[in-house]
Amino acid sequence: MTREPDSHYSSGNEAVIGWDIGGANLKAVRLSREGLQVVQQPFAVWQRRDELAEALARIAAELGPAPCAAVTITAELSDAFRTKRDGITFILDALQSALPETELKIFGLDGKFHHPAKAYQQPMLVAAANWLATALLVARDLADCLLVDIGSTTTDITPIGGGKVLAEGRNDPERLVRGELLYTGASRTPICALVQRVPLWGGWCPVAAELFATTQDAHLLLGHLPAEQCASPSADGRPATPEYALERLARVVCADTELLSQAEVQAIAQYIANEQIHQIAGAMTQVLSRVKVVGPVAAVGAGAFLAEAAAARLGLDYLRPATLARGAASVAAPAVAVALLLNEEACV
Amino acid sequence: MTREPDSHYSSGNEAVIGWDIGGANLKAVRLSREGLQVVQQPFAVWQRRDELAEALARIAAELGPAPCAAVTITAELSDAFRTKRDGITFILDALQSALPETELKIFGLDGKFHHPAKAYQQPMLVAAANWLATALLVARDLADCLLVDIGSTTTDITPIGGGKVLAEGRNDPERLVRGELLYTGASRTPICALVQRVPLWGGWCPVAAELFATTQDAHLLLGHLPAEQCASPSADGRPATPEYALERLARVVCADTELLSQAEVQAIAQYIANEQIHQIAGAMTQVLSRVKVVGPVAAVGAGAFLAEAAAARLGLDYLRPATLARGAASVAAPAVAVALLLNEEACV
C-alpha cells in the first residue's frame, strides 16, 4: 500500500528514503518537501529470497527518486540464511542491485550510519538495529519514557531517560534475555507459541503444536484490529475475516466450527489476547526492574493498542509519541526514524 | 521407504493393506503370507492436497495388490480443509480414485470398520480414530497397561484395563482436555510450541515465535534419534544433520553459530528434551489420576524412547509391546493395527 504524502513530515533539503527490511515485511518511506509517503508490503524472505532485489526495486519506483537512502535490517535472522553474516551480505547485495544510483547509509548499533563496505565487514554492527533508530528519534521529544513498539511479529521495549537510550542489550539474544525484545506481535505470532492451553468447556485444553492460527485472528475476532489493517498472511492462506478467523482458532484445539460454537471460540480469542497483554506487561516489568523510568509508556506500531493495554494494567500513563503517532508513520516507525535521522546529516 | 517383509507378521488368508492417512505423513503396510511390508512417506497435505490421490496410488503400487484395505484417517484436521467433514470427504474421494479396485474399510471410533458410504455420512465417526485401533490391538496382549504411542507429531496416552480400552475422550478436543492426546512428537513439534524460554548465559532466554527448529533437531543433536531415522522435513529445509540442527537451534534464540558455542546450543537442546519428557510425564499423570492402571507403560512409535524416559521419571515399569515392538511396525502402529484387525474379519 502507498499512503498519500503526509505533510506533517517534510525534509528540509533533498528527499530521503528510509528502509526497514524485515524478514516478513518490507517497509519504506520517502521523506520530501511534500511530506511523508509510506509503502508496506508483506514479503516472506524465507520463501522468496531470490525475489528480494526485484521487490525492493518495485517499492523504490513506487516511492520516487531520492539521492540517499537510510537502511535498517532485521531480515538477516530469517532461516533463508545460515548465519546473520550471510543474511546481511545477501541483503546488502540485493539493495545495491535494486538501487544502483542511490547512496546507501546503513544504520548501526552505535547509532550512526555506515557505508555498505563497512556493513559487509561488520555485519553484527548493522544487524537488528531498527529498535535503536526508533528510540533515538523518540528520545528527542520524550526525554523520559518507556518506548514500547509492537509490530506484526515482535515487541521492542526500550527505556529512555534524560534523553538517552538506556537499553542494555545490543544483539537479539542479549535483548531477549533482558526483556527488551519480546518475540510477540499484533498479527504474526502463532497461537501455539503464545499459549500452551486455552479455556474450553469449563476446563483447559492444550493447543495443537501447529501453525493453525495467529494473533491476527484473535485481534480480528475481538475487534482490536479492523480487517483492513490485517496485512499479514493468515495461517491457512484464507482471508482475514472474522468468519475464517473463527475456523482457524477452532483448529487450535483440533476442532472445527461444527464442533465448537462461536461463543466457545470467542472465549478462546479473549484468553489469547489477555495472555498476550500479560506477557507484554511482564516484559515491561522486567525492564523496569532494572531502570527507573519517570515518564509515560510511549506506544508505537501496529500493536500500539497492546502496549496501551499493558501499560494500563501496570497503572502506568501512556501516550502515542507525536513524531510517530500518525497512522502510516506509526506502523513503519523504524523506517520513518532512519529517514528522519539521516535527513539531518549531510548525505554525501 | 519400504522395508523388507517381516515374517513375524503374516495374514492367515488373503493380503490386506493398512493405511494411516495423517496430515504430515502417509503410512501403509501390507500384511500377507510373506509377512509385513511397511511404507512411510512425509506428505504435507496442507501444501499438496491435490497430489494426495497420486501419492496414495504410488504407495499402493509399491506394496502390491490386496483385495481389501483398512483405513484410519487423521489428515482431516489439516487446514487444507475448512472443516473435518470437508477433510474426510476429500480424503475418501482421493482413496476411491487411487484404489478403484480395492474394497475400503474405514475404521471408526466405535471400534468397527465401515463402508465408505457411511464414512461420508458420518465423518466424525471415522475422524482421528487411529489411537483406538492401536489400543484395541495392544489390549489383546497386554490386558492392563498405559499405552503411550509417540509419533512424529502427537502423543496418544490410552489406559487399558482388563483387556478393555478405558479412554474417556473420543474426538480430538475431548482427548486433549483429558490428557489422552498431547500435541507433542519426536520430530515435528516446533520448539516455540514446546517451550517459552531456554537457558542461556546463566539466565533465561525467551524463544522466537517462529518455526525455526523442531524437536527432531534437539533429539538429533543429543543422539536420541539417529540421522537415518529423521524422516520429517526440517524447519529450514536443510538436511537433518547435527551441523544444521545446531544452526536451527541457535536461531530459536535469534542467534547463530557465530554468536553461540556448540556447548551453549547443546545445553538448549538438553533443556528442550527434558521439558518434552516432563510434559509427557505430566499428561500420563493426568490420565492416571482418573484411571488406576495396574500394568506397565507400553511404549510405541518413533518416539517410544520419550515414553520410556517419561515412565522412568514416574517410577513406572515399561516395555515395548510384542505386537508392535519391531522397528517398522512400531513407527506405523495404527496402520499395522487396522491391517491386523481387519485381517480377522471377513473382508467381503
Coordinates of C-alpha atoms in Angstrom, one line a residue, chain A residues 24 46 49 76-86 124 153 171-174 176-179 181-184 188-190 192-196 200-201 203-212 235-238 243-244 247 251-260 279 286, chain B residues 24 46 49 76-86 124 153 171-174 176-179 181-184 188-190 192-196 200-201 203-212 235-238 243-244 247 251-260 279 286:
Chain A
A24 CA 8.2 -10.9 7.0
W46 CA 12.4 -17.3 3.8
R49 CA 14.8 -14.5 -1.1
E76 CA 19.2 -11.5 8.5
L77 CA 17.6 -13.6 11.2
S78 CA 15.5 -15.5 8.6
D79 CA 16.3 -19.1 8.1
A80 CA 16.8 -18.2 4.4
F81 CA 20.4 -17.6 5.7
R82 CA 22.7 -19.9 7.6
T83 CA 24.2 -17.1 9.7
K84 CA 23.5 -13.4 10.2
R85 CA 26.6 -12.6 8.3
D86 CA 25.3 -14.5 5.3
M124 CA 26.8 -7.6 13.6
T153 CA 5.9 -10.0 14.9
N171 CA 22.2 -8.0 19.8
D172 CA 18.9 -10.1 19.6
P173 CA 19.6 -12.8 22.3
E174 CA 21.0 -10.2 24.7
L176 CA 15.6 -11.2 24.6
V177 CA 17.3 -12.2 27.9
R178 CA 16.7 -8.7 29.3
G179 CA 13.1 -8.3 28.3
L181 CA 12.9 -7.7 22.9
L182 CA 9.8 -9.9 23.2
Y183 CA 9.0 -12.1 20.3
T184 CA 5.3 -11.4 20.2
R188 CA 2.1 -13.0 13.0
T189 CA 2.6 -14.7 16.3
P190 CA 1.5 -18.4 16.1
C192 CA 0.8 -22.3 19.8
A193 CA 3.9 -20.1 20.6
L194 CA 1.8 -17.7 22.7
V195 CA -0.1 -20.1 24.9
Q196 CA 0.1 -23.8 25.8
L200 CA -12.7 -24.9 26.8
W201 CA -15.9 -26.4 28.2
G203 CA -11.6 -26.9 31.7
W204 CA -8.3 -26.3 30.0
C205 CA -7.4 -27.6 26.5
P206 CA -3.8 -27.9 25.4
V207 CA -3.3 -26.4 22.0
A208 CA -2.1 -28.1 18.8
A209 CA 1.6 -27.5 18.1
E210 CA 0.9 -26.4 14.6
L211 CA 0.7 -23.0 12.8
F212 CA -3.1 -23.2 12.7
A235 CA -2.1 -19.3 8.7
D236 CA -4.2 -21.2 6.2
G237 CA -3.9 -18.7 3.4
R238 CA -7.7 -17.9 3.5
E243 CA -15.6 -16.0 9.6
Y244 CA -12.3 -17.5 8.6
E247 CA -12.3 -21.5 11.7
R251 CA -8.4 -25.6 14.8
V252 CA -6.0 -24.6 17.5
V253 CA -7.8 -27.1 19.8
C254 CA -8.1 -29.6 17.0
A255 CA -11.7 -28.7 16.5
D256 CA -13.8 -27.0 13.8
T257 CA -16.8 -24.8 13.5
E258 CA -19.1 -27.8 13.6
L259 CA -17.7 -28.9 16.9
L260 CA -17.4 -25.5 18.6
Q279 CA 3.3 -11.2 28.6
Q286 CA 11.3 -6.9 33.8
Chain B
A24 CA 2.1 -34.8 7.7
W46 CA -1.8 -28.6 3.7
R49 CA -3.7 -31.9 -1.2
E76 CA -8.9 -34.2 8.2
L77 CA -7.5 -31.8 10.9
S78 CA -5.2 -30.1 8.3
D79 CA -6.0 -26.6 7.4
A80 CA -6.2 -27.7 3.8
F81 CA -9.8 -28.3 4.8
R82 CA -12.3 -25.8 6.3
T83 CA -14.0 -28.5 8.5
K84 CA -13.3 -32.1 9.4
R85 CA -16.3 -33.0 7.3
D86 CA -14.7 -31.4 4.2
M124 CA -17.0 -37.6 12.9
T153 CA 3.7 -35.0 15.8
N171 CA -12.8 -36.7 19.4
D172 CA -9.6 -34.7 19.4
P173 CA -10.5 -31.7 21.7
E174 CA -12.1 -34.1 24.3
L176 CA -6.7 -33.1 24.6
V177 CA -8.7 -31.8 27.6
R178 CA -8.3 -35.2 29.3
G179 CA -4.5 -35.6 28.6
L181 CA -3.9 -36.7 23.3
L182 CA -0.9 -34.5 23.8
Y183 CA 0.2 -32.5 20.7
T184 CA 3.9 -33.2 21.1
R188 CA 7.7 -32.2 14.0
T189 CA 7.0 -30.2 17.2
P190 CA 8.1 -26.6 16.7
C192 CA 8.4 -22.4 20.1
A193 CA 5.3 -24.5 20.8
L194 CA 7.2 -26.7 23.3
V195 CA 8.9 -24.1 25.5
Q196 CA 8.6 -20.4 26.0
L200 CA 21.3 -19.1 28.1
W201 CA 24.4 -17.5 29.6
G203 CA 19.9 -16.8 32.6
W204 CA 16.7 -17.5 30.7
C205 CA 16.1 -16.5 27.1
P206 CA 12.6 -16.3 25.7
V207 CA 12.4 -18.1 22.3
A208 CA 11.5 -16.6 18.9
A209 CA 7.9 -17.3 18.0
E210 CA 8.8 -18.7 14.6
L211 CA 9.2 -22.2 13.1
F212 CA 13.0 -22.0 13.3
A235 CA 12.3 -26.2 9.6
D236 CA 14.7 -24.5 7.1
G237 CA 14.6 -27.3 4.5
R238 CA 18.3 -28.1 5.1
E243 CA 25.7 -29.4 12.0
Y244 CA 22.4 -28.0 10.6
E247 CA 22.2 -23.7 13.3
R251 CA 18.1 -19.4 15.7
V252 CA 15.5 -20.3 18.3
V253 CA 17.1 -17.5 20.5
C254 CA 17.6 -15.2 17.5
A255 CA 21.3 -16.2 17.4
D256 CA 23.5 -18.1 15.0
T257 CA 26.6 -20.4 15.2
E258 CA 28.9 -17.4 15.2
L259 CA 27.2 -15.9 18.3
L260 CA 26.7 -19.2 20.3
Q279 CA 5.2 -32.7 29.6
Q286 CA -3.3 -36.6 34.4

